[in-house]
Short mmCIF file of C-alpha atoms in Angstrom, two decimals:
data_model
loop_
_atom_site.label_atom_id
_atom_site.label_comp_id
_atom_site.label_asym_id
_atom_site.label_seq_id
_atom_site.Cartn_x
_atom_site.Cartn_y
_atom_site.Cartn_z
CA MET A 1 6.76 -11.37 -2.39
CA ALA A 2 7.14 -14.95 -3.55
CA GLY A 3 6.64 -17.55 -0.53
CA ASN A 4 4.38 -15.64 1.31
CA LYS A 5 6.74 -12.83 3.14
CA PHE A 6 7.31 -9.36 3.17
CA PRO A 7 10.31 -8.05 1.61
CA SER A 8 13.05 -8.20 4.39
CA ASN A 9 13.73 -4.80 4.20
CA MET A 10 10.39 -3.57 5.64
CA THR A 11 11.72 -3.62 8.78
CA TRP A 12 12.24 0.10 10.53
CA LYS A 13 14.03 0.43 14.05
CA THR A 14 13.00 3.87 14.86
CA ALA A 15 9.50 5.80 14.78
CA MET A 16 8.84 8.80 13.19
CA GLU A 17 6.02 11.35 13.90
CA ILE A 18 4.68 13.14 10.72
CA PRO A 19 2.09 15.77 10.86
CA ALA A 20 -1.27 14.87 9.43
CA LEU A 21 -4.35 17.01 9.78
CA GLY A 22 -3.30 19.21 12.38
CA ARG A 23 -2.14 16.19 14.81
CA PRO A 24 0.86 13.88 15.26
CA PHE A 25 0.79 10.21 13.48
CA HIS A 26 3.19 8.03 13.46
CA LEU A 27 4.97 5.65 10.81
CA GLY A 28 7.54 3.15 11.32
CA THR A 29 6.63 1.14 14.21
CA PRO A 30 9.08 -1.95 13.88
CA TYR A 31 7.19 -4.10 10.87
CA ASP A 32 8.89 -6.98 12.75
CA ARG A 33 10.06 -6.71 16.62
CA LEU A 34 10.66 -10.55 16.20
CA SER A 35 13.60 -9.82 13.65
CA ASP A 36 14.86 -6.26 15.51
CA PRO A 37 17.68 -6.69 17.25
CA ASP A 38 16.75 -3.67 18.93
CA SER A 39 13.10 -4.28 20.16
CA SER A 40 12.27 -4.97 23.56
CA GLY A 41 9.09 -6.65 22.63
CA GLY A 42 5.42 -4.72 22.84
CA ASP A 43 2.09 -5.02 23.25
CA SER A 44 -0.39 -6.74 20.93
CA LYS A 45 -1.13 -3.84 19.18
CA GLU A 46 2.17 -3.41 18.10
CA SER A 47 2.30 -7.32 16.69
CA GLU A 48 -0.32 -6.51 14.07
CA VAL A 49 1.47 -5.39 10.79
CA ARG A 50 -0.93 -2.57 9.43
CA ILE A 51 -0.91 -1.95 5.73
CA VAL A 52 -2.53 0.66 3.93
CA LEU A 53 -3.65 0.20 0.31
CA VAL A 54 -3.38 3.62 -1.42
CA GLY A 55 -3.89 4.39 -5.33
CA ILE A 56 -6.35 5.89 -7.78
CA THR A 57 -9.85 4.16 -8.33
CA GLY A 58 -9.68 1.32 -10.55
CA SER A 59 -6.45 0.58 -10.11
CA GLY A 60 -7.30 -2.76 -8.01
CA LYS A 61 -6.94 -2.08 -4.81
CA SER A 62 -9.62 -4.07 -3.05
CA ALA A 63 -8.75 -7.09 -4.79
CA THR A 64 -5.10 -6.78 -4.29
CA GLY A 65 -6.13 -6.61 -0.35
CA ASN A 66 -8.24 -9.95 -0.86
CA THR A 67 -4.47 -11.65 -2.36
CA ILE A 68 -2.61 -10.52 0.62
CA LEU A 69 -5.24 -11.84 3.06
CA ASP A 70 -6.16 -14.81 1.10
CA ASN A 71 -9.54 -14.37 1.10
CA GLU A 72 -12.57 -12.13 -0.44
CA GLU A 73 -12.55 -9.38 2.54
CA PHE A 74 -13.30 -5.98 0.10
CA GLU A 75 -15.90 -5.95 -2.92
CA SER A 76 -14.18 -6.34 -6.20
CA LYS A 77 -15.47 -5.73 -9.53
CA TYR A 78 -14.80 -3.62 -12.82
CA SER A 79 -17.29 -0.41 -12.45
CA GLY A 80 -16.45 2.73 -13.81
CA GLY A 81 -16.01 4.70 -10.52
CA SER A 82 -15.19 3.44 -7.57
CA VAL A 83 -16.14 0.46 -5.76
CA THR A 84 -15.35 1.26 -2.42
CA LYS A 85 -16.86 4.07 -1.07
CA VAL A 86 -15.57 4.30 2.49
CA CYS A 87 -11.99 3.17 4.19
CA ARG A 88 -12.68 -0.26 5.03
CA LYS A 89 -10.15 -2.83 7.19
CA ALA A 90 -10.09 -6.31 7.28
CA ARG A 91 -7.45 -8.46 9.04
CA GLY A 92 -6.00 -11.68 8.56
CA THR A 93 -2.46 -13.77 8.64
CA TRP A 94 0.68 -13.96 6.75
CA ASN A 95 3.40 -15.91 7.50
CA GLY A 96 2.26 -16.33 10.45
CA ARG A 97 1.90 -12.57 11.43
CA ASP A 98 -1.33 -11.10 12.15
CA ILE A 99 -2.06 -8.50 9.74
CA SER A 100 -4.72 -5.70 8.80
CA VAL A 101 -5.18 -4.58 5.71
CA LEU A 102 -7.15 -0.93 5.31
CA ASP A 103 -8.84 -0.49 1.84
CA THR A 104 -9.17 3.20 0.75
CA PRO A 105 -12.06 4.70 -1.72
CA GLY A 106 -10.54 7.27 -4.05
CA ILE A 107 -9.30 9.94 -1.53
CA PHE A 108 -6.08 10.14 -3.94
CA ASP A 109 -7.92 11.19 -6.87
CA THR A 110 -8.04 14.83 -7.90
CA ASN A 111 -11.92 14.60 -8.80
CA THR A 112 -12.97 13.36 -5.31
CA PRO A 113 -14.80 16.41 -3.65
CA GLU A 114 -12.84 18.06 -1.04
CA LYS A 115 -15.47 17.87 1.57
CA GLU A 116 -16.11 14.28 1.07
CA ASN A 117 -11.57 13.80 0.98
CA LEU A 118 -11.72 15.32 4.55
CA LYS A 119 -14.24 12.82 6.19
CA GLU A 120 -13.06 9.95 4.20
CA ILE A 121 -9.19 10.89 5.27
CA ALA A 122 -9.83 11.60 9.24
CA HIS A 123 -11.73 7.92 8.73
CA PHE A 124 -8.55 6.69 7.42
CA MET A 125 -6.25 7.94 9.96
CA THR A 126 -8.31 6.66 12.88
CA LEU A 127 -8.55 2.99 11.27
CA SER A 128 -4.95 2.73 10.49
CA SER A 129 -4.36 4.35 14.03
CA PRO A 130 -1.08 4.03 15.74
CA GLY A 131 -0.12 4.16 11.98
CA PRO A 132 0.84 1.83 9.19
CA HIS A 133 3.59 0.16 8.63
CA ALA A 134 3.40 -0.16 5.20
CA LEU A 135 1.64 1.92 2.34
CA LEU A 136 1.05 0.03 -0.47
CA LEU A 137 0.83 2.20 -3.69
CA VAL A 138 -1.49 0.13 -6.29
CA LEU A 139 -0.60 0.46 -9.90
CA GLN A 140 -1.58 -1.66 -13.13
CA VAL A 141 1.25 -2.76 -15.40
CA GLY A 142 1.45 -0.56 -18.46
CA ARG A 143 -0.33 2.34 -16.68
CA PHE A 144 1.24 5.67 -15.05
CA THR A 145 -0.79 8.62 -15.47
CA LYS A 146 -0.78 12.23 -14.39
CA GLU A 147 -3.69 11.22 -12.07
CA GLU A 148 -1.83 8.79 -10.48
CA LYS A 149 1.16 11.29 -9.85
CA ALA A 150 -1.06 13.78 -8.32
CA ALA A 151 -2.31 11.15 -6.16
CA ILE A 152 1.16 10.26 -4.97
CA GLU A 153 1.40 13.64 -4.31
CA GLY A 154 -1.90 14.06 -2.60
CA LEU A 155 -0.16 11.11 -0.24
CA TYR A 156 2.76 13.50 0.66
CA LYS A 157 0.28 16.04 1.57
CA ILE A 158 -1.41 14.19 4.04
CA LEU A 159 1.55 11.88 5.20
CA GLY A 160 4.24 13.95 4.61
CA ALA A 161 7.31 13.32 2.14
CA LYS A 162 8.79 11.08 4.88
CA ALA A 163 5.90 8.52 3.90
CA VAL A 164 7.70 7.53 1.09
CA ASN A 165 10.11 5.20 3.40
CA PHE A 166 7.13 3.30 3.86
CA LEU A 167 6.02 2.71 0.61
CA ILE A 168 5.96 -0.34 -1.32
CA ILE A 169 4.78 -0.54 -5.00
CA VAL A 170 2.32 -3.32 -6.23
CA PHE A 171 1.35 -3.63 -9.90
CA THR A 172 -1.56 -5.72 -10.52
CA ARG A 173 -2.46 -7.16 -14.07
CA LYS A 174 0.78 -9.18 -13.58
CA GLU A 175 -0.48 -11.43 -16.28
CA ASP A 176 0.31 -8.65 -18.72
CA LEU A 177 3.52 -8.80 -18.57
CA ARG A 178 3.74 -12.45 -19.96
CA GLU A 179 7.37 -14.29 -20.28
CA GLN A 180 8.56 -10.43 -18.87
CA SER A 181 10.33 -10.04 -15.58
CA LEU A 182 9.25 -7.40 -13.34
CA GLY A 183 12.65 -6.05 -13.46
CA GLU A 184 12.48 -5.81 -17.37
CA TYR A 185 9.06 -3.99 -17.38
CA LEU A 186 10.54 -1.25 -14.85
CA THR A 187 13.37 -0.47 -17.11
CA THR A 188 10.59 0.39 -20.02
CA ILE A 189 8.99 3.02 -18.12
CA ASP A 190 10.46 6.09 -19.42
CA ASP A 191 8.69 8.50 -16.71
CA SER A 192 10.96 10.37 -14.80
CA TYR A 193 8.77 11.12 -11.91
CA PHE A 194 8.65 7.24 -11.53
CA LYS A 195 12.24 6.85 -11.70
CA GLU A 196 12.70 9.30 -8.96
CA LEU A 197 9.97 7.41 -6.81
CA LEU A 198 11.43 3.96 -7.74
CA GLU A 199 14.75 5.32 -6.34
CA LYS A 200 13.16 7.10 -3.31
CA CYS A 201 11.57 3.87 -2.01
CA LYS A 202 14.72 1.56 -2.66
CA ASN A 203 13.37 -0.20 -5.12
CA ARG A 204 10.58 -2.33 -3.14
CA CYS A 205 7.76 -3.35 -5.69
CA CYS A 206 6.48 -6.47 -6.42
CA ALA A 207 3.76 -7.67 -8.89
CA PHE A 208 0.27 -9.61 -8.30
CA ASP A 209 -1.87 -11.41 -10.82
CA ASN A 210 -4.98 -11.17 -8.52
CA ASN A 211 -7.06 -13.28 -10.79
CA ALA A 212 -4.51 -15.99 -10.34
CA SER A 213 -4.48 -18.64 -7.00
CA GLY A 214 -2.21 -19.45 -4.47
CA GLY A 215 1.22 -18.61 -4.59
CA GLN A 216 0.74 -17.68 -8.41
CA ARG A 217 -1.01 -14.43 -7.44
CA ARG A 218 2.49 -12.84 -6.54
CA ALA A 219 5.90 -11.99 -7.68
#
């Protein structure tokens, strides 16, 4: 994401309806209506790019949201549990576009009580209505665990398998790569589930150093 731009392949021309909690939920309204030749314009809601951060507790979702917005909108600190207790949305601009970023608590964690999960899933759907343009799966460099696999399956359960079409993998702790490129690092992940996931989301991924400043945060 160098140069403050989303990947060019984040534009989708058609909307897809997928079932979630028993009611229609939209994924895939066009990311960039200005660059979409089939677009005939839209209202202010459609001009805003809606981003949802997903991942397990401790992956760096809140810090990543702050990096995207270039502002400390979400509480982010080292903690033994989830700092974010409820879904929270913040707004800003990126490359001249209005964006909203939704930070989710551990609703995709396997150890979150079901009743609490359902409450926050409903909250998540309300705040991201009429549906996100991009789902950012936040992972830490050097870690891909069974809990994260379970979280991905939980995402599919809520939004449907087609959610992978809107998935972008974001690695935090980019600084741990040192001299290694992200592409080189990806080849070292010897996990068939991850390789299949990367293929399904068409290799959309990037790395953030959330402790850096300015453009050095993103790669």
